[in-house]
Coordinates of C-alpha atoms in Angstrom, one line a residue:
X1 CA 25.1 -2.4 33.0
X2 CA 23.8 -5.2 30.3
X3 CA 25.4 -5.5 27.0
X4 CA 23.3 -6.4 24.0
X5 CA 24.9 -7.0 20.7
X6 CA 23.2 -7.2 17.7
X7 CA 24.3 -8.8 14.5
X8 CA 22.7 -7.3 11.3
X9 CA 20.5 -3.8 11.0
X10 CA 18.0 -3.5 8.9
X11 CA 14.4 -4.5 9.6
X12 CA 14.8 -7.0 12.5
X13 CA 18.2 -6.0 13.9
X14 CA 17.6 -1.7 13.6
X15 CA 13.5 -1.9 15.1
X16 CA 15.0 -4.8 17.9
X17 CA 17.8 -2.1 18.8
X18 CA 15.4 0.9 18.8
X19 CA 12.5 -0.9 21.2
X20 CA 15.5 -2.5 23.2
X21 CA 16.7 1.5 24.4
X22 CA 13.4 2.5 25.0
X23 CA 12.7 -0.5 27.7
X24 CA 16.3 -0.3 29.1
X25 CA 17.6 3.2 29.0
X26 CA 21.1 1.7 31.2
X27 CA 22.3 -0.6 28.3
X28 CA 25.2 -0.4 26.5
X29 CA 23.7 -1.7 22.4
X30 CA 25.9 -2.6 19.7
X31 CA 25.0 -3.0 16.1
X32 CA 27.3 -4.9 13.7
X33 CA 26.9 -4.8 10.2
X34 CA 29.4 -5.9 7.8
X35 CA 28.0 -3.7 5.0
X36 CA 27.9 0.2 4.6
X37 CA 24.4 0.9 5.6
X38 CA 22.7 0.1 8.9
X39 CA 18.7 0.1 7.8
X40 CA 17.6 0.4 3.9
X41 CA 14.6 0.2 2.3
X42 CA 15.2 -3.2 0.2
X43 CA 12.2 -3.5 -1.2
X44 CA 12.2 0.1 -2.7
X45 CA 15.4 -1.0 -4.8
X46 CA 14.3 -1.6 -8.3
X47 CA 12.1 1.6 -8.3
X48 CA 15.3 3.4 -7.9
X49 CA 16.6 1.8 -10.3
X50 CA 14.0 2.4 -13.1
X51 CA 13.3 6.1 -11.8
X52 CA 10.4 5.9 -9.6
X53 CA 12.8 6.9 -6.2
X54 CA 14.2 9.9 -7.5
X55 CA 16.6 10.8 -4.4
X56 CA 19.3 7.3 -3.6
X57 CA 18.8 9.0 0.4
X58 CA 15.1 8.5 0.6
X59 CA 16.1 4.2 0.6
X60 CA 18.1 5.0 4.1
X61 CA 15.7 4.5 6.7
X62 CA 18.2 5.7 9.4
X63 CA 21.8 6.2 10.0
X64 CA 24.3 4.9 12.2
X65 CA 24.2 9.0 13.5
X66 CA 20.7 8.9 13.7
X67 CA 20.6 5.9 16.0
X68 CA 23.4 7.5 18.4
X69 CA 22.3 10.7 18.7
X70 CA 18.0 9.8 19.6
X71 CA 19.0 6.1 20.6
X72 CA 22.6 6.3 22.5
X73 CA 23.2 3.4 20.2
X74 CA 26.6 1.9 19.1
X75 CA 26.4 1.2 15.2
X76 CA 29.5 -0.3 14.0
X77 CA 29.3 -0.2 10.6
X78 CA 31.6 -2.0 8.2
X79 CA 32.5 -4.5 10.8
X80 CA 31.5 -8.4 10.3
X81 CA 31.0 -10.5 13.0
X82 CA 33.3 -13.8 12.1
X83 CA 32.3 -15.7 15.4
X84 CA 30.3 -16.6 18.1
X85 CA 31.5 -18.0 21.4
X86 CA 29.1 -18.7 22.9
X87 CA 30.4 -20.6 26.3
X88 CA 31.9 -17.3 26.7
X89 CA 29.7 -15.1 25.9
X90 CA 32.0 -13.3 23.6
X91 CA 31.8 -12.4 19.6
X92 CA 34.4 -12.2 17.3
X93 CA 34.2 -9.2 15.0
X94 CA 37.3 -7.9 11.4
X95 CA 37.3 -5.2 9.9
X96 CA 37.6 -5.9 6.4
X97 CA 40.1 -3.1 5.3
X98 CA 42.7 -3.7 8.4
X99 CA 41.8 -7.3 8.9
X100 CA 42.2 -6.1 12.8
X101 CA 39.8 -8.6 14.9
X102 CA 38.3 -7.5 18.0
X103 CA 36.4 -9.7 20.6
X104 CA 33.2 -8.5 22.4
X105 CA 31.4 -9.8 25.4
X106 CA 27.6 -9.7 25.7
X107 CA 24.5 -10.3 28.4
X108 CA 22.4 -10.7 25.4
X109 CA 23.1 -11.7 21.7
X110 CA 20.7 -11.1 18.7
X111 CA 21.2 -12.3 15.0
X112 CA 19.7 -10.6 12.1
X113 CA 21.8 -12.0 9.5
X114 CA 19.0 -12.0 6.8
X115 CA 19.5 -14.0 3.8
X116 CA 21.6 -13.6 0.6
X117 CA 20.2 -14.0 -3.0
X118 CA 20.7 -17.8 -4.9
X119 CA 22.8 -16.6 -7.7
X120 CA 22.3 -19.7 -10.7
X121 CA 24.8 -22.1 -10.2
X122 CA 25.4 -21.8 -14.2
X123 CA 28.8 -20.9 -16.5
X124 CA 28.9 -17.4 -16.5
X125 CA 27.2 -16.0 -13.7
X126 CA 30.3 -13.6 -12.7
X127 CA 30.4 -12.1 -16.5
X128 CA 30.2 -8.4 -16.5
X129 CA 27.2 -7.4 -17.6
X130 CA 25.1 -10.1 -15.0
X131 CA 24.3 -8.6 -11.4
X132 CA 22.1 -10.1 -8.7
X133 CA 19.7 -7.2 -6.5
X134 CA 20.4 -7.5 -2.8
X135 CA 21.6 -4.6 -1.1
X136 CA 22.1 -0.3 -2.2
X137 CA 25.7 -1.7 -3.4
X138 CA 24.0 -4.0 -5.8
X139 CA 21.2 -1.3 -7.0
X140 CA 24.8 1.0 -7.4
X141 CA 26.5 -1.5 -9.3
X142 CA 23.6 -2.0 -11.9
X143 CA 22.4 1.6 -12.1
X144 CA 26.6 2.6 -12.9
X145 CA 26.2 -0.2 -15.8
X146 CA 22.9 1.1 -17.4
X147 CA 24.5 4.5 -17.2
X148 CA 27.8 3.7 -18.9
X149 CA 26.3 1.1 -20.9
X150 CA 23.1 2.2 -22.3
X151 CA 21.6 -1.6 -22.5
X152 CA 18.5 -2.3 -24.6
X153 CA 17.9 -5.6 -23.7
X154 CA 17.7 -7.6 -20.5
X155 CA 17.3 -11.2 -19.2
X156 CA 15.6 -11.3 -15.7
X157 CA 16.0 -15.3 -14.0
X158 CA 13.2 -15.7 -11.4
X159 CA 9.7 -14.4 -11.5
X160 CA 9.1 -13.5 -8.1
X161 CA 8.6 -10.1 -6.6
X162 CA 12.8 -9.0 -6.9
X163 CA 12.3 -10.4 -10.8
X164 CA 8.8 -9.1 -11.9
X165 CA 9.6 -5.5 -10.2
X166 CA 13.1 -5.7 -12.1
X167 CA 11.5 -6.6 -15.3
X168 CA 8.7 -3.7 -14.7
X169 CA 11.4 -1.0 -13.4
X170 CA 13.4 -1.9 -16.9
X171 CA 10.9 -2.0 -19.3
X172 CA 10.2 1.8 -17.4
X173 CA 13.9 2.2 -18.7
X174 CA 13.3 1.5 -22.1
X175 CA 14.0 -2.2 -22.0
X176 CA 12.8 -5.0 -23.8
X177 CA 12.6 -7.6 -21.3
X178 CA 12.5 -11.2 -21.3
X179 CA 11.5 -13.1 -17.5
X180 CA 13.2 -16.7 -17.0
X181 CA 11.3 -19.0 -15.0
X182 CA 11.8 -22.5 -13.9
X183 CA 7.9 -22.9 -13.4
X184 CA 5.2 -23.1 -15.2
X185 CA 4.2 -20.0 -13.6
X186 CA 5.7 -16.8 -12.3
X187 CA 4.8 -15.7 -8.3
X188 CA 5.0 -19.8 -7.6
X189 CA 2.5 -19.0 -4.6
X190 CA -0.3 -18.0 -6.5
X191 CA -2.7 -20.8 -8.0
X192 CA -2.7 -21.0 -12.0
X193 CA -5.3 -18.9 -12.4
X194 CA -4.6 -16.2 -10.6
X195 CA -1.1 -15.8 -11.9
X196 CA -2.5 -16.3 -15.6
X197 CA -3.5 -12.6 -15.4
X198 CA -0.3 -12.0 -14.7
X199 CA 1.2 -13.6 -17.8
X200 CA -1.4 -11.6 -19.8
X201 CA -1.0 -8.5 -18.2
X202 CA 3.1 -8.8 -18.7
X203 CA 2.8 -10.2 -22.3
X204 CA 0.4 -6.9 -23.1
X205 CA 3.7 -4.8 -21.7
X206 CA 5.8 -6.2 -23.9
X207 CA 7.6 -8.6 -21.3
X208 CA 8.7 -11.7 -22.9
X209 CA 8.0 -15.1 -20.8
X210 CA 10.1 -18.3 -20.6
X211 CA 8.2 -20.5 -18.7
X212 CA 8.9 -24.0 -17.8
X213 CA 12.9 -22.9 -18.5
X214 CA 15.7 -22.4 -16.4
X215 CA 19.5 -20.9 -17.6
X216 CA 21.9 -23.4 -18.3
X217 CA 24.9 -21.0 -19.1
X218 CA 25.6 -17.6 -20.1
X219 CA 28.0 -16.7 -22.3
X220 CA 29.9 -13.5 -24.0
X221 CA 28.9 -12.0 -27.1
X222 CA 31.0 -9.5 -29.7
X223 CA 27.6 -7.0 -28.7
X224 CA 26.2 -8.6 -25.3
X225 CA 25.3 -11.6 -23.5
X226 CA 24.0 -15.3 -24.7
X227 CA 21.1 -16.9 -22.2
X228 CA 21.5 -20.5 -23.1
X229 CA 18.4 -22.3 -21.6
X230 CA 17.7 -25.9 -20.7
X231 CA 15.5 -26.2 -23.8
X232 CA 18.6 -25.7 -26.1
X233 CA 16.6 -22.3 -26.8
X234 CA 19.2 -19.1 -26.6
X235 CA 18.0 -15.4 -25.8
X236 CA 20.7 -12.4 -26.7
X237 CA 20.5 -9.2 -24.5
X238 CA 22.7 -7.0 -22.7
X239 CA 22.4 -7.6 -19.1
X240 CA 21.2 -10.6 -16.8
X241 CA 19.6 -9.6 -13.5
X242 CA 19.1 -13.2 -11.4
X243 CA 16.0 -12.7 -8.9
X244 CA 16.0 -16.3 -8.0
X245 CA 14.9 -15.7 -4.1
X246 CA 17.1 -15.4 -1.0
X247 CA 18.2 -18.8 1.5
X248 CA 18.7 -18.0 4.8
X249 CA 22.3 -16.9 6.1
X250 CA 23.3 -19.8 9.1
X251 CA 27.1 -19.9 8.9
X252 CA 27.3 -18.2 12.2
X253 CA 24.3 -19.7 13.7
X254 CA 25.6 -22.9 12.6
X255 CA 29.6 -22.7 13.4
X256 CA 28.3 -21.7 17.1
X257 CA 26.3 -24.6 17.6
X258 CA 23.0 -23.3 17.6
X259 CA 20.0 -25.4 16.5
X260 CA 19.0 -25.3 12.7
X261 CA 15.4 -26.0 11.2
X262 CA 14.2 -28.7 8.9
X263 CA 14.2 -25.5 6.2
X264 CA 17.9 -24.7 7.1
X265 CA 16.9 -21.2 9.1
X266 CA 18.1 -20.4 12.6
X267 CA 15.4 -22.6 14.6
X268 CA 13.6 -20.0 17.4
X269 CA 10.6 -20.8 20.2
X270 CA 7.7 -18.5 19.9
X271 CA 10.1 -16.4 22.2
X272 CA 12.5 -15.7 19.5
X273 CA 14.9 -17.5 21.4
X274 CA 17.4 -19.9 19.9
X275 CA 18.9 -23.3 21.6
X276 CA 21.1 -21.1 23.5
X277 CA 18.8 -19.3 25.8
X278 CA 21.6 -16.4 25.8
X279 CA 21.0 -15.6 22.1
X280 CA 17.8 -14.7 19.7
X281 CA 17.5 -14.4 16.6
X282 CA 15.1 -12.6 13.9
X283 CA 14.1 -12.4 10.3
X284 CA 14.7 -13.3 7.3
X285 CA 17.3 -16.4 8.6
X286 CA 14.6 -17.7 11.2
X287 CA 12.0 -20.1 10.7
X288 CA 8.7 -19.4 12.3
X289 CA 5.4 -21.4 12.7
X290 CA 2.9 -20.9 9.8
X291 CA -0.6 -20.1 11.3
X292 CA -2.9 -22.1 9.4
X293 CA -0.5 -25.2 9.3
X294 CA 1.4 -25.3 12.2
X295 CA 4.3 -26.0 10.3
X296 CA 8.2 -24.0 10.1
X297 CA 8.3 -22.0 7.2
X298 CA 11.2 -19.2 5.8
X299 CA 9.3 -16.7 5.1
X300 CA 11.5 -13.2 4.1
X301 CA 9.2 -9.9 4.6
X302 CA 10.0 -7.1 6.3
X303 CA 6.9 -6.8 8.1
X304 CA 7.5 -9.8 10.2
X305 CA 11.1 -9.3 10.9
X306 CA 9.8 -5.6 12.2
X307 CA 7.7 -7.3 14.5
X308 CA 10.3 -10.3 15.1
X309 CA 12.5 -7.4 16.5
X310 CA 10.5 -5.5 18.9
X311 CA 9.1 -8.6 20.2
X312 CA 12.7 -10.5 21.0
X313 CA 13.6 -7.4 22.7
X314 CA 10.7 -7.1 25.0
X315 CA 11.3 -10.8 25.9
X316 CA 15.3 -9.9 26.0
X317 CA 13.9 -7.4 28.7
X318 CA 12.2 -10.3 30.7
X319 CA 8.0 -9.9 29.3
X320 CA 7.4 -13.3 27.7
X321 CA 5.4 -12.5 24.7
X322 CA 4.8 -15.3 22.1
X323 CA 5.1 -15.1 18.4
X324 CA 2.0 -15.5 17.0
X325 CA 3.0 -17.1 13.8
X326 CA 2.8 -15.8 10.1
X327 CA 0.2 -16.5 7.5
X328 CA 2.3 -14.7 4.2
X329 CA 0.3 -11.5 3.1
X330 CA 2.0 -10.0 0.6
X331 CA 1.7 -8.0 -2.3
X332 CA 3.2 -6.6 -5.5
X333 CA 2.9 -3.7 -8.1
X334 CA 3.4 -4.7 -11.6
X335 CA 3.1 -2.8 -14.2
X336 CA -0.8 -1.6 -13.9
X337 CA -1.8 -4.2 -12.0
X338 CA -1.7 -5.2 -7.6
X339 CA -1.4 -8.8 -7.0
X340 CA -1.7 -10.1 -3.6
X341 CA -2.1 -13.1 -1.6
X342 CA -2.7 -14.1 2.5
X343 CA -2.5 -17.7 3.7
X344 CA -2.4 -21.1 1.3
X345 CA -3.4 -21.3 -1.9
X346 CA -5.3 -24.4 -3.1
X347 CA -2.3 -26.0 -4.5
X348 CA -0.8 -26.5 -1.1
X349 CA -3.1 -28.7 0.4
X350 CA -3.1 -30.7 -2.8
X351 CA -1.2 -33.9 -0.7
X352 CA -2.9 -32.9 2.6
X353 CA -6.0 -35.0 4.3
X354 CA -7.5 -31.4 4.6
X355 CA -10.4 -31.2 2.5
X356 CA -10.6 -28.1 0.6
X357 CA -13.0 -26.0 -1.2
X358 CA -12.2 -22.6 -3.5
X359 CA -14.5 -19.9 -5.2
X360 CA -13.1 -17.6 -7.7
X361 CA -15.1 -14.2 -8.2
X362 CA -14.4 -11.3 -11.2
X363 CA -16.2 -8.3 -8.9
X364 CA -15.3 -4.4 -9.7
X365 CA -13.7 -2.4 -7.0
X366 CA -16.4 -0.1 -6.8
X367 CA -19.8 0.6 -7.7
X368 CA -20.3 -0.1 -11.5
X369 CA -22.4 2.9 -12.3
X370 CA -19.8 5.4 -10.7
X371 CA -17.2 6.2 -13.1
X372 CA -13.7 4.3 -13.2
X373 CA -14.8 1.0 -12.0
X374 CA -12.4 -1.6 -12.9
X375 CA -12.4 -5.6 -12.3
X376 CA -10.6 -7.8 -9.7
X377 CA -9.7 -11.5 -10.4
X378 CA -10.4 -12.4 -6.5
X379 CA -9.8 -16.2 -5.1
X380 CA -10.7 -17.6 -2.3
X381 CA -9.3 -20.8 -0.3
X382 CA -11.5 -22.7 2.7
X383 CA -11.9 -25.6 5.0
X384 CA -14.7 -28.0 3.3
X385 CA -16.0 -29.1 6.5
X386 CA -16.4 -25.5 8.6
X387 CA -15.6 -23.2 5.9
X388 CA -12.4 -21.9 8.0
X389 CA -10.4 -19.7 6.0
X390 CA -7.2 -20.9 4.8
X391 CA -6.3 -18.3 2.1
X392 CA -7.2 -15.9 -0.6
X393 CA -5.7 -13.9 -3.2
X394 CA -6.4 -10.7 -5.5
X395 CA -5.5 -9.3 -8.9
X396 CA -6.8 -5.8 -9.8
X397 CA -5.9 -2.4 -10.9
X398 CA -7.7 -0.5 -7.8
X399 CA -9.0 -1.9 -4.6
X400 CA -7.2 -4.9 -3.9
X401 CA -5.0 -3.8 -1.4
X402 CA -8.1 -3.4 0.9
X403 CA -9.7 -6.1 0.1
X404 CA -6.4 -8.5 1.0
X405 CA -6.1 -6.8 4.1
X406 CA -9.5 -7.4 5.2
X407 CA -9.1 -10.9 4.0
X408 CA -5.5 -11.3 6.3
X409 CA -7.6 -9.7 9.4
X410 CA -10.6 -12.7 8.7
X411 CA -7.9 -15.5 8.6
X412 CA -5.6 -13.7 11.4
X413 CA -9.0 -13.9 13.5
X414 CA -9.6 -17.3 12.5
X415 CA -12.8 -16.6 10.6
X416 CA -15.2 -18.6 8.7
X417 CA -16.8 -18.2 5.3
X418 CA -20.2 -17.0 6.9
X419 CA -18.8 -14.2 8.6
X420 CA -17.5 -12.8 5.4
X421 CA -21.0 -12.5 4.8
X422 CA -22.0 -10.7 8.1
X423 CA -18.9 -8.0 7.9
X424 CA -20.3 -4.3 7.7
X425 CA -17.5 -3.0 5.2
X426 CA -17.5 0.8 4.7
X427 CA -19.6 1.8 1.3
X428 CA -19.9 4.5 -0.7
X429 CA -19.9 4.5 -4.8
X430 CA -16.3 5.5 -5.6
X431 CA -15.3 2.9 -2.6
X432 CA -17.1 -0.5 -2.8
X433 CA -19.9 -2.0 -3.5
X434 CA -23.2 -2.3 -1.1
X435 CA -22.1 -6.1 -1.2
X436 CA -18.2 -5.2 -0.7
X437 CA -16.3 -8.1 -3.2
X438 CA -15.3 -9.5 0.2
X439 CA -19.0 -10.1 0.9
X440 CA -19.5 -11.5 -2.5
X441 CA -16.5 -14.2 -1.8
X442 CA -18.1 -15.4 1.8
X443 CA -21.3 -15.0 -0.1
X444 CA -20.4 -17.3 -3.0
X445 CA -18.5 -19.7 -0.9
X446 CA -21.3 -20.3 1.6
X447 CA -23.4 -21.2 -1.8
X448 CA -21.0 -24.2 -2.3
X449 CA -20.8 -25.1 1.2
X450 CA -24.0 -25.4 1.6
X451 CA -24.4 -27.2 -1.8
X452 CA -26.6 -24.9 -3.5
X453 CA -24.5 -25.4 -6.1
X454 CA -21.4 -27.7 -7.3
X455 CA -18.8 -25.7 -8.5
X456 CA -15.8 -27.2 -10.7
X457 CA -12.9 -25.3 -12.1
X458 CA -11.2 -24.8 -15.1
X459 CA -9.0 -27.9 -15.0
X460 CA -11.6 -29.9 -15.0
X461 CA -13.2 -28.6 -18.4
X462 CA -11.0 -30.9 -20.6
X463 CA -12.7 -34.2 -18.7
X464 CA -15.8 -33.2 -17.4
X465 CA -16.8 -32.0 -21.3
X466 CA -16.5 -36.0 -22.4
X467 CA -19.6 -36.7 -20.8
X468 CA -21.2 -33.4 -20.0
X469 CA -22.8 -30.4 -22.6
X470 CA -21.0 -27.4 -22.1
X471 CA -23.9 -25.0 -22.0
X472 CA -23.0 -20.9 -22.2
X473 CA -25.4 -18.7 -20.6
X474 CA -23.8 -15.7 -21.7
X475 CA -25.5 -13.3 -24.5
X476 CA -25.2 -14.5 -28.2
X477 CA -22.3 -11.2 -28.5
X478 CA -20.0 -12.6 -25.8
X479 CA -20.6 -16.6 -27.3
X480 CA -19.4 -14.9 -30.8
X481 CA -16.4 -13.3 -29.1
X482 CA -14.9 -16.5 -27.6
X483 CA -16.8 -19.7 -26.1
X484 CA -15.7 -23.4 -25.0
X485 CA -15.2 -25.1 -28.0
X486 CA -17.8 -27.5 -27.3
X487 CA -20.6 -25.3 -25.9
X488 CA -24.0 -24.5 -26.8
X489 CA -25.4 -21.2 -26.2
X490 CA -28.6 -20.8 -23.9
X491 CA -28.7 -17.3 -23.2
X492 CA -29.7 -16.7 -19.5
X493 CA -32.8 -15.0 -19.8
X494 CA -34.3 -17.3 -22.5
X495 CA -33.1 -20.4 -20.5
X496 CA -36.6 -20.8 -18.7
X497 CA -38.4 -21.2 -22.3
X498 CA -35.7 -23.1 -23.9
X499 CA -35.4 -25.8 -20.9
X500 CA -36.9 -28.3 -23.4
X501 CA -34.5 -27.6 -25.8
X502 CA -31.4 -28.7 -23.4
X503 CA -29.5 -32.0 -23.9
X504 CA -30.6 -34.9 -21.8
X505 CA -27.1 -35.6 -20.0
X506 CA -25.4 -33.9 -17.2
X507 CA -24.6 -30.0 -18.1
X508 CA -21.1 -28.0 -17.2
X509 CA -23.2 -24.7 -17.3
X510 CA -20.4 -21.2 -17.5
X511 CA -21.2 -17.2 -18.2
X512 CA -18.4 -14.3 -18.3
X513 CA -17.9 -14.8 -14.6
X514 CA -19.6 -17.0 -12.5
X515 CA -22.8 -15.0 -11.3
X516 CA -24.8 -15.9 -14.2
X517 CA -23.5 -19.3 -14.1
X518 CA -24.8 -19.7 -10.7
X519 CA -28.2 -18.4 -11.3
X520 CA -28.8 -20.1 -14.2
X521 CA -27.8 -23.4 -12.2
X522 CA -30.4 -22.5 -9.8
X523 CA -33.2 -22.3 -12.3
X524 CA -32.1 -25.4 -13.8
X525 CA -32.2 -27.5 -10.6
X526 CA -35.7 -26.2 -9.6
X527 CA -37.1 -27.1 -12.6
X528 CA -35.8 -30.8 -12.0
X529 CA -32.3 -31.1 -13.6
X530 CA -30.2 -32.4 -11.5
X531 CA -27.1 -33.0 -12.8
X532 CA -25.9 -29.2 -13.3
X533 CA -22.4 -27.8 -12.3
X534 CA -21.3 -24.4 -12.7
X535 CA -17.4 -23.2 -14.1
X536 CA -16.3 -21.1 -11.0
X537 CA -14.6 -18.1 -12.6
X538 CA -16.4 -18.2 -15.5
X539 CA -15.0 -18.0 -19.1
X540 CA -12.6 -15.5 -18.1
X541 CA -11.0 -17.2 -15.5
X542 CA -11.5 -20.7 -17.9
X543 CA -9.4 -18.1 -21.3
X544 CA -6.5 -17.4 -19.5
X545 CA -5.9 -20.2 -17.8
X546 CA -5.7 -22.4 -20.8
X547 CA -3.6 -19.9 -22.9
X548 CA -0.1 -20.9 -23.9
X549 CA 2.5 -18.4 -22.1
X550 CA 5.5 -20.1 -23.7
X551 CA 7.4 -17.9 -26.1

């Protein structure tokens, strides 16, 4: 009979130990985990926390019961591995309340330590009052505060997902929030852009934003907390919540021997096997191939330390099954808004040799003359020389979960820009569009490719309008409500009669959104000028991206 131990539940450790019984019905499985619960559902934490979860027991996604009595499973709860040795094939494990240590041998070993949140290296990070989101002990420690406390006011540090679904789930508490974030920008894998309607969307909500800022201390107040930021710039509130991202958690991996990545996760082959061909190794402490790059990344979701798990166990149990790799779909409720992304953004292959191209599109999620129709901020990332698609990403009220799937599929099945184009999407009015906004992007995109039309972006306003007339094609309304402070208004269908009218230099020609833009572009270069470029995104995209988020 084969032993398989595994270190950490979970995603990767709990779905590993479940698909490992079902292959090998003989084995005997242990699961250690140093913590109280043996699978949770992390990511539904802060929704407990401001509410949305009602019952704490809908967050367990099984129990250490459950697992023995469908499984035959040994969950060992409350039990922390403190050592691997792995010449003999043996773990060490303590319980922390007798400090007893017991050793255990294994066929097989397989880590799923996950990773532990970067708490800010700062004066006064342990103060009561600041708390760090993790694990159902953390979410218990911060929903006991807010219930003893009452706290009006609350600093979160980070704005990724853990720190824009705090700062949503405590503004749903009656919060005034304030977000902390080192960049210039919150979700730091979005492009500008696209994370600009963020920053409007939060500031509409009341959410305060520090951007470009980092804590330097915290400190204790007669009625609270003092944020003292890098800019000399203090913020008083009751509580700090850090959502700073996770690193990787090695210390066994690395005491043992086994072979670390250039990212300082547990390095795997596409097997899931580590330098010691007795031990695996999934999740969140791993480092896997990025798909489009080739390259190791960390990448912390739970959807590929699910598949991470069943996978190392079929290989445990002798099948030889690669890893195909990850690409990074994600996405994110905040506030009234879904923001999601698959693959690279531009910004990433801003020191690469790849030469990239990018359309940005405002569609509506469904059919404009049905009711409810509401707009998506939708971007698009490809290969300049075969329009291969390298990434996109989506902002919108309704729809954009679809849409980023589809999207993930396309780059998953390696995909180019034309067949966007060619995909029969499903269509009705309250669905989509008869030219789905996925067709719209590959339609858009093959227009650049193709070079029907140069498209340049927002950033390049500022220069390009030294030597270019900025030229609105929108209606005289929408020029009243907000224009380029340089353009001039041609209206798009007086543009064929006023075509003597325009300046003789090259023209930067925008509308609301890009469509407009384009067509007007068209008319202008069949009527012989050929020095025309359109603003891809439009004003809209052009308002919020030069907006000051800085409070």
């Amino acid at each position: 009979m084969k032993t398989y131990i595994i270190v950490g539940g979970v995603a990767g450790g709990a779905s590993a130990a479940a698909r490992l019984r079902r292959r090998d019905e003989k084995a005997r499985i242990i699961i250690f985990e140093r913590g109280e619960y043996i699978s949770f559902a992390n990511c539904g934490l802060p929704y407990h926390i401001g509410g949305t979860i009602k019952n704490r027991k809908q967050l367990l996604v099984t129990t250490p019961e459950a697992l023995k009595s469908r499984f035959n499973i040994d969950v060992r709860t409350q039990t922390e591995v403190i050592k691997i040795l792995p010449d003999r094939k043996t773990v060490e494990t303590k319980n922390p309340d007798t400090e007893e240590t017991v050793s255990v041998s294994y066929d097989t070993l397989l880590l799923a330590p996950g990773a532990y949140p970067v708490i800010p290296p700062v004066e006064g990070s342990d103060l009561h009052g600041v708390f760090s989101l993790r694990n159902m002990n953390d979410m218990d420690r911060i929903i006991a505060f807010i219930n003893k406390h009452n706290p009006k006011t609350a600093v979160v540090a980070g704005g990724g997902f853990i720190g824009l679904e705090l700062a949503e789930n405590l503004v749903e508490l009656e919060m005034a929030v304030n977000i902390v974030q080192r960049g210039n920008q919150v979700m730091k894998h979005l492009d500008y852009e696209i994370a600009s309607v963020i920053h409007d969307h939060m500031l509409a909500k009341g959410v305060g934003l520090f951007l470009g800022d980092a804590m330097a201390a915290i400190k204790k107040q007669k009625d609270g907390l003092e944020v003292v930021l890098k800019s000399n710039r203090s913020i008083l509130c009751h509580m700090v919540l850090t959502g700073l991202g996770v690193r990787p958690e090695t210390d066994l991996a690395r005491d043992a021997g086994l072979k670390l990545g250039s990212h300082g996760g547990i390095a795997v082959n596409q097997y899931m096997q580590t330098s010691n061909p007795y031990i695996y190794a999934v999740g969140d402490a791993v480092e896997v191939k990025n798909i489009i790059t080739g390259k190791d990344v960390l990448l912390p979701l739970a959807g590929p330390a699910n598949r991470q798990g069943r996978l190392a166990a079929d290989n445990i149990c002798g099948d030889k099954k690669g890893f195909f790799g990850v690409q990074g779909t994600e996405i994110i409720k905040i506030f009234d808004l879904s923001v999601a992304r698959t693959g690279l953004a531009e910004k990433d292959f801003k020191d690469s040799n790849i030469p990239v191209g990018s359309a940005v599109i405002h569609p509506l999620n469904h059919a404009d003359y049905y009711p409810g129709a509401s707009p998506m901020t939708m971007k698009l990332v490809f290969s300049r020389d075969r329009g291969d698609l390298l990434g996109a990403q989506i902002v919108g009220t309704s729809g954009v979960d679809k849409r980023i799937d589809v999207l993930a599929t396309a780059i998953h099945g390696k995909m180019t820009v034309k067949d966007l184009t060619e995909l029969e999407l499903a269509y009705a009015p309250p669905y989509s569009s008869a030219k789905d906004p996925v067709n719209m992007l590959g339609f858009v995109s093959e227009n650049i490719l193709a070079g029907q039309v140069k498209s340049v972006y927002w950033n390049d306003v500022q220069e390009l309008s030294k030597n270019h007339a900025v030229i609105d094609v929108r209606t005289p309304a929408e020029f009243a409500s907000g224009a380029i402070n340089t353009a001039q208004n041609f209206p798009l269908d007086e543009l064929r009669s006023r075509l003597d009218s325009l300046p003789d230099k090259p023209l930067l020609v925008y509308c609301a959104a890009g469509l407009r833009g384009y067509v007007a572009c068209r008319i202008l270069k069949q009527n012989g000028f050929d020095r025309v470029v359109n603003l891809s995104g439009g004003y809209k995209t052009y308002r919020l991206a030069t907006q000051k988020w800085m409070q």
